[in-house]
Short mmCIF file of C-alpha atoms and ligand atoms in Angstrom, two decimals:
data_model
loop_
_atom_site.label_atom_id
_atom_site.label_comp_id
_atom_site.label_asym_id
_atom_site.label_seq_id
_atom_site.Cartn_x
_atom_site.Cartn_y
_atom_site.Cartn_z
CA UNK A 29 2.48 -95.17 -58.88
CA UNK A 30 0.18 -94.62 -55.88
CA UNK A 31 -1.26 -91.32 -55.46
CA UNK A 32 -2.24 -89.50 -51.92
CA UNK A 33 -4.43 -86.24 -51.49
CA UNK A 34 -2.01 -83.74 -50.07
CA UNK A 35 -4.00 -82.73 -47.18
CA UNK A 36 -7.45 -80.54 -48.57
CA UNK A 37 -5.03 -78.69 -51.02
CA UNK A 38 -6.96 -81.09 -53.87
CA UNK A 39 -3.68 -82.25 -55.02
CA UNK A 40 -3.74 -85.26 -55.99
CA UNK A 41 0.44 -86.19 -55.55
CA UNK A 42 2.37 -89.31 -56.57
CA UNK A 43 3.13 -91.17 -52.95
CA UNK A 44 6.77 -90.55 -53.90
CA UNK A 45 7.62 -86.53 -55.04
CA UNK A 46 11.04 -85.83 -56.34
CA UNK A 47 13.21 -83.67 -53.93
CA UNK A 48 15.08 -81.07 -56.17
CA UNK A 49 18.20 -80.59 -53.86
CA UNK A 50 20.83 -83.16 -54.97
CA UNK A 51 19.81 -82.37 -59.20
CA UNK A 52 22.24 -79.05 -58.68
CA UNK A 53 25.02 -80.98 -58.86
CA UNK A 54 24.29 -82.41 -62.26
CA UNK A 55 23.70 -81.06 -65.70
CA UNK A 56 20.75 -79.38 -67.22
CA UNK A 57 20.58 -82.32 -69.83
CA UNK A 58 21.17 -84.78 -67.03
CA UNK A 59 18.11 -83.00 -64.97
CA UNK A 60 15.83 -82.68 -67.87
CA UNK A 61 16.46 -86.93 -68.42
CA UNK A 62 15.68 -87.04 -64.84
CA UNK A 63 12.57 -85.22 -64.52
CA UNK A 64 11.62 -86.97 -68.23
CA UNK A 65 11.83 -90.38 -66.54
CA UNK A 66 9.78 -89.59 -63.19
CA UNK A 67 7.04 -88.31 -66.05
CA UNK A 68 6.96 -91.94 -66.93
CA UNK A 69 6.79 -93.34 -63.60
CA UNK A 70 4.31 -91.41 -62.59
CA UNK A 71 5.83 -89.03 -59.96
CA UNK A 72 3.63 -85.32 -60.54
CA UNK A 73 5.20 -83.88 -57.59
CA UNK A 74 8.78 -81.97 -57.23
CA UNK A 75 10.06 -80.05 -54.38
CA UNK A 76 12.70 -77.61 -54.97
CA UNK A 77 13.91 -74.35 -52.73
CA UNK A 78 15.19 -71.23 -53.86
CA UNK A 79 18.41 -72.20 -51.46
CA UNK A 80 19.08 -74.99 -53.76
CA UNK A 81 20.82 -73.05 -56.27
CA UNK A 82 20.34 -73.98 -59.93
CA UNK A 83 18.21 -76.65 -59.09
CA UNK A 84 14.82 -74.14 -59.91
CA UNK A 85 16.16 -72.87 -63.37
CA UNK A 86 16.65 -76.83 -64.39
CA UNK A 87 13.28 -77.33 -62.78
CA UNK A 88 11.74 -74.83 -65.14
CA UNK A 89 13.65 -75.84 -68.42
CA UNK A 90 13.24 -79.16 -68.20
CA UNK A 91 9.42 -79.10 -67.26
CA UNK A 92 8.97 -77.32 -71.36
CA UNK A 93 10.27 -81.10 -72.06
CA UNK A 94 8.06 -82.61 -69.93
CA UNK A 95 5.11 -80.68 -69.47
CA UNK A 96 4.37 -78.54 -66.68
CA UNK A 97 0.82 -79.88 -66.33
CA UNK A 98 2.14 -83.13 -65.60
CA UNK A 99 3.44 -81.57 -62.29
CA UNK A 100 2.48 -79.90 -59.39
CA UNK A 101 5.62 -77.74 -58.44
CA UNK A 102 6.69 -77.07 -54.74
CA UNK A 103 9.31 -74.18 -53.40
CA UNK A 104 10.42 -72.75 -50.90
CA UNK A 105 12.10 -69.41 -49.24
CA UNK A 106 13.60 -68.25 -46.52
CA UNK A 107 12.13 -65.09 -46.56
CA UNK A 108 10.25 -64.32 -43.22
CA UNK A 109 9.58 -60.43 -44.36
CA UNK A 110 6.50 -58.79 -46.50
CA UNK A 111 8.86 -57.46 -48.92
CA UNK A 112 11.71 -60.25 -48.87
CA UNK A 113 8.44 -62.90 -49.58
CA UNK A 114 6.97 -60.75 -52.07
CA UNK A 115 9.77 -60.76 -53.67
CA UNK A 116 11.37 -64.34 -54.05
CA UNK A 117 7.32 -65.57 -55.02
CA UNK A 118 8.56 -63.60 -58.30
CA UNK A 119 11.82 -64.24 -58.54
CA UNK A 120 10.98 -68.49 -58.28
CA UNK A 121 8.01 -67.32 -60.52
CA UNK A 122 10.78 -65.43 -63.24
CA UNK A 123 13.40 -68.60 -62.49
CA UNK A 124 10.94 -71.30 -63.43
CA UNK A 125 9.33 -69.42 -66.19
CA UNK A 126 5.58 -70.31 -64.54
CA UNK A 127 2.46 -68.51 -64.26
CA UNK A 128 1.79 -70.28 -60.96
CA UNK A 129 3.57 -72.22 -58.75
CA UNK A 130 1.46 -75.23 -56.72
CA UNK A 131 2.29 -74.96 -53.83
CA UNK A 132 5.27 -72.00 -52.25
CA UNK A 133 6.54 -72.86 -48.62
CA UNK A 134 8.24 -70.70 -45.19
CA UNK A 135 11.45 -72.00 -45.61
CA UNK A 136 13.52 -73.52 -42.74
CA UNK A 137 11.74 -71.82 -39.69
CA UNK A 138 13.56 -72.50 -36.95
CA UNK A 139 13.71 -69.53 -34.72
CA UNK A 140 11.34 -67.88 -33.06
CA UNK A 141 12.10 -64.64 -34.14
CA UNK A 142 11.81 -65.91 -37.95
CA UNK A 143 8.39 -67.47 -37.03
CA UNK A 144 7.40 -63.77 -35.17
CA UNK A 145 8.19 -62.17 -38.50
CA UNK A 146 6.61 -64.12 -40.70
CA UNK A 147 2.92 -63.59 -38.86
CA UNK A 148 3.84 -59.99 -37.91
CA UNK A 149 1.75 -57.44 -39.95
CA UNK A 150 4.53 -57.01 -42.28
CA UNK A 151 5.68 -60.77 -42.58
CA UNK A 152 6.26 -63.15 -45.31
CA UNK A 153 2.42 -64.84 -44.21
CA UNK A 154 0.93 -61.40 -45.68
CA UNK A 155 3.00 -61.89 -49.02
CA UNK A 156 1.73 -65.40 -49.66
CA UNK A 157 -1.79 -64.96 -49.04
CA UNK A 158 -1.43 -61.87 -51.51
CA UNK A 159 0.00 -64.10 -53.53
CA UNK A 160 -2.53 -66.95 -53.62
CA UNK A 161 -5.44 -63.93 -54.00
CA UNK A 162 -3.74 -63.12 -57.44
CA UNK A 163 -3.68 -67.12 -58.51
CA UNK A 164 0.55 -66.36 -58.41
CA UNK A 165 0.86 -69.45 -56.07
CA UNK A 166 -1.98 -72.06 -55.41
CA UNK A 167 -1.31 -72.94 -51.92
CA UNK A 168 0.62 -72.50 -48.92
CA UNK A 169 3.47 -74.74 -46.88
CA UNK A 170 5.92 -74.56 -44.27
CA UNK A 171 8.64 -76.42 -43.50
CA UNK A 172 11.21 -76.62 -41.07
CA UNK A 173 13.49 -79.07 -38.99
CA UNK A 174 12.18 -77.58 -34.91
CA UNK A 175 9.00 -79.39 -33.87
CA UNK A 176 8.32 -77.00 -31.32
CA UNK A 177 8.43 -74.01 -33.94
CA UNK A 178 6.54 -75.96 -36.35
CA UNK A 179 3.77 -77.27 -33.78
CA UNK A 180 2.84 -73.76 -33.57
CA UNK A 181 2.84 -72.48 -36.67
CA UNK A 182 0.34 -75.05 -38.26
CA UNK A 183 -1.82 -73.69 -35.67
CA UNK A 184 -2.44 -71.18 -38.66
CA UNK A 185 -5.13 -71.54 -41.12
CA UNK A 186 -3.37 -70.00 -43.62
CA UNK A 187 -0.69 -73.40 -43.94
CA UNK A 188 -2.01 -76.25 -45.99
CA UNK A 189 0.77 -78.08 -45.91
CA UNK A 190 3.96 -79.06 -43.43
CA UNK A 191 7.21 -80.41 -44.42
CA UNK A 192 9.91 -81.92 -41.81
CA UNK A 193 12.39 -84.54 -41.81
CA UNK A 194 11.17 -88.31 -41.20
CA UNK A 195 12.38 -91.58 -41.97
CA UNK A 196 12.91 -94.65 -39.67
CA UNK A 197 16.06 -93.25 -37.58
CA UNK A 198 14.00 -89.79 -37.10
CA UNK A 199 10.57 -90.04 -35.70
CA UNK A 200 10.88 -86.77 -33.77
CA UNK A 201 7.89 -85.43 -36.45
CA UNK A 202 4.95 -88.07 -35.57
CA UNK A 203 3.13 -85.61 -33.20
CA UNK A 204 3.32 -83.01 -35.68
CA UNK A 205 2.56 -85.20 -38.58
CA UNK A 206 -0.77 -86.42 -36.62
CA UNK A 207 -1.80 -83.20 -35.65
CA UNK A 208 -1.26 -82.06 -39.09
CA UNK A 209 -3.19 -84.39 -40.68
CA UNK A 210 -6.14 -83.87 -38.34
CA UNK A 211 -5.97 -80.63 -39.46
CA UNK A 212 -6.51 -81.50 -43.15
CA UNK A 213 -3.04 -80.29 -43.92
CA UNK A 214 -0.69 -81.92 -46.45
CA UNK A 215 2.45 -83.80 -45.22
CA UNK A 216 5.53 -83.73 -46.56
CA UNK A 217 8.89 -85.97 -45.37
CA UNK A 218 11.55 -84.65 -46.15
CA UNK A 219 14.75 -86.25 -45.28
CA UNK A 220 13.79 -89.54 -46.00
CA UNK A 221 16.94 -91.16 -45.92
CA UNK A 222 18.33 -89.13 -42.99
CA UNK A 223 20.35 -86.69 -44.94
CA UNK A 224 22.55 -89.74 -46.66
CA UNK A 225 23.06 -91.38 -43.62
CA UNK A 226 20.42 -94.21 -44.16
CA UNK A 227 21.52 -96.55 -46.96
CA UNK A 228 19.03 -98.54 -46.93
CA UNK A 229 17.29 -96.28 -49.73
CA UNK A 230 13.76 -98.68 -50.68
CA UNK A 231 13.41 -99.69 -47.29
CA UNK A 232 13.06 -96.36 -45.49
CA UNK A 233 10.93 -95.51 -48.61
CA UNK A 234 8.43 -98.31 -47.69
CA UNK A 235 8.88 -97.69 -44.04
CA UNK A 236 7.83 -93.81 -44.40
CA UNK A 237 5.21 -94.78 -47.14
CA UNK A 238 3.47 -97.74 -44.17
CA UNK A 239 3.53 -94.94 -41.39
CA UNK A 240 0.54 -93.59 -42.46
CA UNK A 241 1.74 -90.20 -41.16
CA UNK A 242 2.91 -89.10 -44.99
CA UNK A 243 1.19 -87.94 -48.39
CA UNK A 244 4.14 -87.66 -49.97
CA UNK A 245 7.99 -88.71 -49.55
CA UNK A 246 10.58 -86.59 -51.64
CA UNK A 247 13.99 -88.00 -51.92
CA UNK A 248 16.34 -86.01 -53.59
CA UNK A 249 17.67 -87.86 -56.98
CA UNK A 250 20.30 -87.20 -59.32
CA UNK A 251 20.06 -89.45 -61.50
CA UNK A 252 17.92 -91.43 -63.50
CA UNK A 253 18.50 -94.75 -61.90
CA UNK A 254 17.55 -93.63 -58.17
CA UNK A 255 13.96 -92.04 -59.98
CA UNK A 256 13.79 -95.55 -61.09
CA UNK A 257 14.33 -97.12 -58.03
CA UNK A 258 12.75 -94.71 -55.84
CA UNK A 259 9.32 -95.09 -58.10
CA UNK A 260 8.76 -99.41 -57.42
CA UNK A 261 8.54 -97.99 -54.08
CA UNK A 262 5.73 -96.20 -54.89
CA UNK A 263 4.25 -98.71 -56.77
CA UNK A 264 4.63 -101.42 -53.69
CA UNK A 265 1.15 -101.44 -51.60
CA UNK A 266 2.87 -104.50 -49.72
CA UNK A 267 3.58 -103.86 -45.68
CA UNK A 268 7.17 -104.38 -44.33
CA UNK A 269 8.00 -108.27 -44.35
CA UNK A 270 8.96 -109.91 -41.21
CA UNK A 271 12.42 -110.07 -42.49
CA UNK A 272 12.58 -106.31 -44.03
CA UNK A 273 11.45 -105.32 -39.97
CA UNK A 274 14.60 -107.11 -39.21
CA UNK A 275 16.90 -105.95 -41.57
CA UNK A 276 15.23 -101.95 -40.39
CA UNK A 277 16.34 -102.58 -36.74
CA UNK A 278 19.87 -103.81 -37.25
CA UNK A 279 20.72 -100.29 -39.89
CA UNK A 280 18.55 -98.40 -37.09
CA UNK A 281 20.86 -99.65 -34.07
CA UNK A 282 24.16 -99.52 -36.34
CA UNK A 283 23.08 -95.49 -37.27
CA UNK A 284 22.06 -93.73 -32.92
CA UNK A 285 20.63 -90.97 -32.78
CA UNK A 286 23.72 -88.83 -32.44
CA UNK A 287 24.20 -88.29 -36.08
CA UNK A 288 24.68 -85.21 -38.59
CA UNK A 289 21.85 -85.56 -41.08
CA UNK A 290 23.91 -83.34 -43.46
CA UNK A 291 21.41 -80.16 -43.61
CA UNK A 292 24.66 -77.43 -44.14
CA UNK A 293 22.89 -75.53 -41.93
CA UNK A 294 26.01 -75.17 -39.45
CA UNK A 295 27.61 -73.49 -42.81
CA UNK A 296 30.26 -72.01 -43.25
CA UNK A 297 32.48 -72.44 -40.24
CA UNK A 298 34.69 -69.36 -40.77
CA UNK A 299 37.86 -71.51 -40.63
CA UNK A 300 37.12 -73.32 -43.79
CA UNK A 301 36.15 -77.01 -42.14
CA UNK A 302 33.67 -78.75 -44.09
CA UNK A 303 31.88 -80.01 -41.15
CA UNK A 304 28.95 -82.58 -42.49
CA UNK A 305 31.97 -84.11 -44.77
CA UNK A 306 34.47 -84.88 -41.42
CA UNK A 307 30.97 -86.80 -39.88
CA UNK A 308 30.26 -88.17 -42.98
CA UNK A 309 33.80 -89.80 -43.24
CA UNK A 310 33.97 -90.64 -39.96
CA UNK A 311 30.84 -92.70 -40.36
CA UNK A 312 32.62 -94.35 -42.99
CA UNK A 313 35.14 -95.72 -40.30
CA UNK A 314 32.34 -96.29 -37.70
CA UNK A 315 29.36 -97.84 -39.32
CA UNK A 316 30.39 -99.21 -42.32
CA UNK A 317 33.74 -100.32 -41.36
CA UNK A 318 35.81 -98.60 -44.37
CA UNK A 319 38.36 -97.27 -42.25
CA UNK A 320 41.28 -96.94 -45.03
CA UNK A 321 38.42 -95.30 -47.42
CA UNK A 322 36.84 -93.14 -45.07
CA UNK A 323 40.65 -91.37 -44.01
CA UNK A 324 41.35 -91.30 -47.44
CA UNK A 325 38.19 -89.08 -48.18
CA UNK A 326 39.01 -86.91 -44.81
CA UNK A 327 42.95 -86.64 -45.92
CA UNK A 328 41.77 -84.74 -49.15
CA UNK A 329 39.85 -82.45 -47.27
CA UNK A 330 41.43 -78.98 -47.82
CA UNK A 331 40.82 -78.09 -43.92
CA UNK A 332 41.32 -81.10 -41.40
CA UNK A 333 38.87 -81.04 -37.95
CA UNK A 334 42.18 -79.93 -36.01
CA UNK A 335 41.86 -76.49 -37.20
CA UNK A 336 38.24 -76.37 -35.47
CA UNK A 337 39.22 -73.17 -32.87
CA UNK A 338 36.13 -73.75 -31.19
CA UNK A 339 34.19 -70.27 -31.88
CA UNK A 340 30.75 -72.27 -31.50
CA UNK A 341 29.37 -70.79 -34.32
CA UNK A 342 28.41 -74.03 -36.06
CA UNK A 343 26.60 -75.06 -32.79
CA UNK A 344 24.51 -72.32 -32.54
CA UNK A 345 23.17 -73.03 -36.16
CA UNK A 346 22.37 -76.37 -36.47
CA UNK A 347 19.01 -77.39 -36.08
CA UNK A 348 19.50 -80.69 -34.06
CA UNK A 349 21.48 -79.39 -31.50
CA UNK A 350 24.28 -81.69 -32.13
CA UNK A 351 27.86 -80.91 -30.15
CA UNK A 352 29.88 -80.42 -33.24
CA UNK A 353 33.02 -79.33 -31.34
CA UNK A 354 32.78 -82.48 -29.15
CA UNK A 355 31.93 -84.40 -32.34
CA UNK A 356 34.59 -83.18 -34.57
CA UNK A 357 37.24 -83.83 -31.42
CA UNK A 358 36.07 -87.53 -31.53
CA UNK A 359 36.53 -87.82 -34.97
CA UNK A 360 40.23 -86.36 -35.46
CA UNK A 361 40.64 -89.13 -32.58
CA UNK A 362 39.08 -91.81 -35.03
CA UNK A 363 41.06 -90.92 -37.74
CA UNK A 364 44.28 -90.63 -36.09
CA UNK A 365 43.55 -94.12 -34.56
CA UNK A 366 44.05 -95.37 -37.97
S1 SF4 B 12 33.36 -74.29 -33.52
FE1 SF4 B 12 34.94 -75.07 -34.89
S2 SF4 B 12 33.84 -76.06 -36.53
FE2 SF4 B 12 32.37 -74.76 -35.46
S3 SF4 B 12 32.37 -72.85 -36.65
FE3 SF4 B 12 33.85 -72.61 -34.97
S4 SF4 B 12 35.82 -73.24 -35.84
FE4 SF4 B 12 34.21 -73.99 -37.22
S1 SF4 B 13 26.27 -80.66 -37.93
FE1 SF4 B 13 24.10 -80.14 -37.70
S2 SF4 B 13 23.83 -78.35 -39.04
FE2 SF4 B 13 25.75 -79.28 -39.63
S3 SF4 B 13 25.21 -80.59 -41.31
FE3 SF4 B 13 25.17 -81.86 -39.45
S4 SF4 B 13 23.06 -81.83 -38.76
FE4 SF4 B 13 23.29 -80.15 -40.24
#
């Protein structure tokens, strides 16, 4: 497995981290095997969030299996307050049963009010530099999904490292990426197969790991066959073939730009739609051309797009600005096309 230096931090991480977001849905044994086998691959870096649910207290039992020195452990909040920081540093701290935690991120800024708290006298900021005083945490991140928001917050000395999404359909983080790394900070994709939406799992991989914008790539895993697939990645120091290039700009075309990358962050719409799930179906019908299995998946959904009463509320929270109400119209037109 390749390594990278995460920015100055001194880290020295594995080129491919493991993103601890999709191991809530499986079984503490399951997550321990998981986190066992990227051990023997060579992956040292996971990336988990306090949001993710169980995903921290798996983190922190399995890592008595597999060592806790063999990792350098990332999480996150989405605290922006003094107290609210000061507080989840201990509670990821009390969840993971650590002394220290590598590296403890900002959470999700994406509002300019969240990013005024954070620096305001009482803000989260204070908290974590506390926090890295009393060795609690060893280093500070942010991460977020608004390039704006982010461009100015690694103006701050205090940030060693950045996290936002990137992978070959969403390049939107280059300028922040280079500036970051001029800085000396530590980069982070997250994202790297667009949410799901990119299927092409070990080709993004290679095409994030060539940009040279990226220290470190975490796709989420769940299982122990994606850590082993996801590690030859990491092990690959070839460039993109010719024919890989190819293969790259025909899923890039098929995919726009006009696509949910599955964040939740338009969660919950207050009349019960799942909203990521209708796009996700829909792309079933549309890009892959599974039409009877995509409206098959959308049928069982307990709340169809029709019942969408157009509130806006989704709209106002989702990060890429997409026109879910327009969106979710088209696709109760796709699937009653079928
Ligand atoms: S606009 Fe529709 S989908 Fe969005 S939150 Fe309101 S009801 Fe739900
Ligand atoms: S609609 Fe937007 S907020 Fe909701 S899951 Fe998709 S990308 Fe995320």
């Amino acid at each position: 497995m390749r390594k990278a230096l995460l920015g100055n931090t001194g880290m020295e991480v594995s080129v491919i981290g493991l993103g601890g977001i999709r191991i809530q849905r499986v079984s503490q044994d399951e997550a321990t095997r998981i986190i066992l086998e990227a051990k023997n691959k060579g992956i040292n870096f996971i990336d988990t969030a306090q949001a993710y649910t169980i995903s921290e207290q798996y983190i922190g039992n399995a890592l008595k299996e597999a060592g806790r020195e063999n990792f350098y452990i990332a999480t996150k909040s989405m605290s922006y307050d003094y107290e609210s920081m000061r507080a989840a540093i201990e509670r990821s701290l009390n969840t993971m049963q650590l002394n220290y935690i590598d590296l403890f991120q900002v959470h999700n800024v994406s509002r300019q009010e969240q990013m005024d708290s954070t620096f305001s006298e009482n803000g989260a900021l204070k908290a974590l530099v506390e926090a890295k005083e009393k060795g609690l945490i060893k280093h500070i991140g942010i991460t977020g999904h608004i390039r704006e928001i982010l461009m100015q917050a690694i103006e701050h000395e205090e940030f060693e490292t950045v996290q936002f999404p990137f992978n070959p359909v969403e390049s939107q983080g280059t300028e922040l990426f280079k500036k970051a790394l001029k800085k000396g900070m530590g980069t982070i994709a997250m994202k790297p197969m667009a949410g799901g939406a990119f299927t092409k799992q070990k080709l993004s991989l290679k095409y994030i790991m060539n940009s040279g914008l990226i220290n470190v790539a975490i796709p989420g895993m769940d299982s122990v066959e994606q850590v082993i697939e996801n590690a030859s990645v990491g092990e690959n120091t070839e460039p993109l073939t010719e024919k890989e290039h190819e293969e790259l700009n025909r899923e890039i075309e098929i995919l726009g730009n006009d696509f949910c990358r599955r964040c939740g962050y338009c969660k919950p719409c207050p009349e019960g739609i799942d909203i990521p799930s209708v796009f996700l179906f829909e792309g079933y019908v549309t890009r892959y051309n599974l039409p009877e299995y995509g409206k098959s998946k959308y049928e069982a959904l307990p709340v169809k797009a029709t019942s969408c009463v157009r509130c806006r509320k989704c709209e106002k929270k989702c990060p890429y600005n997409l026109p879910i109400v327009d969106k979710l119209k088209h696709a109760v037109e796709t699937f009653g096309n079928i």
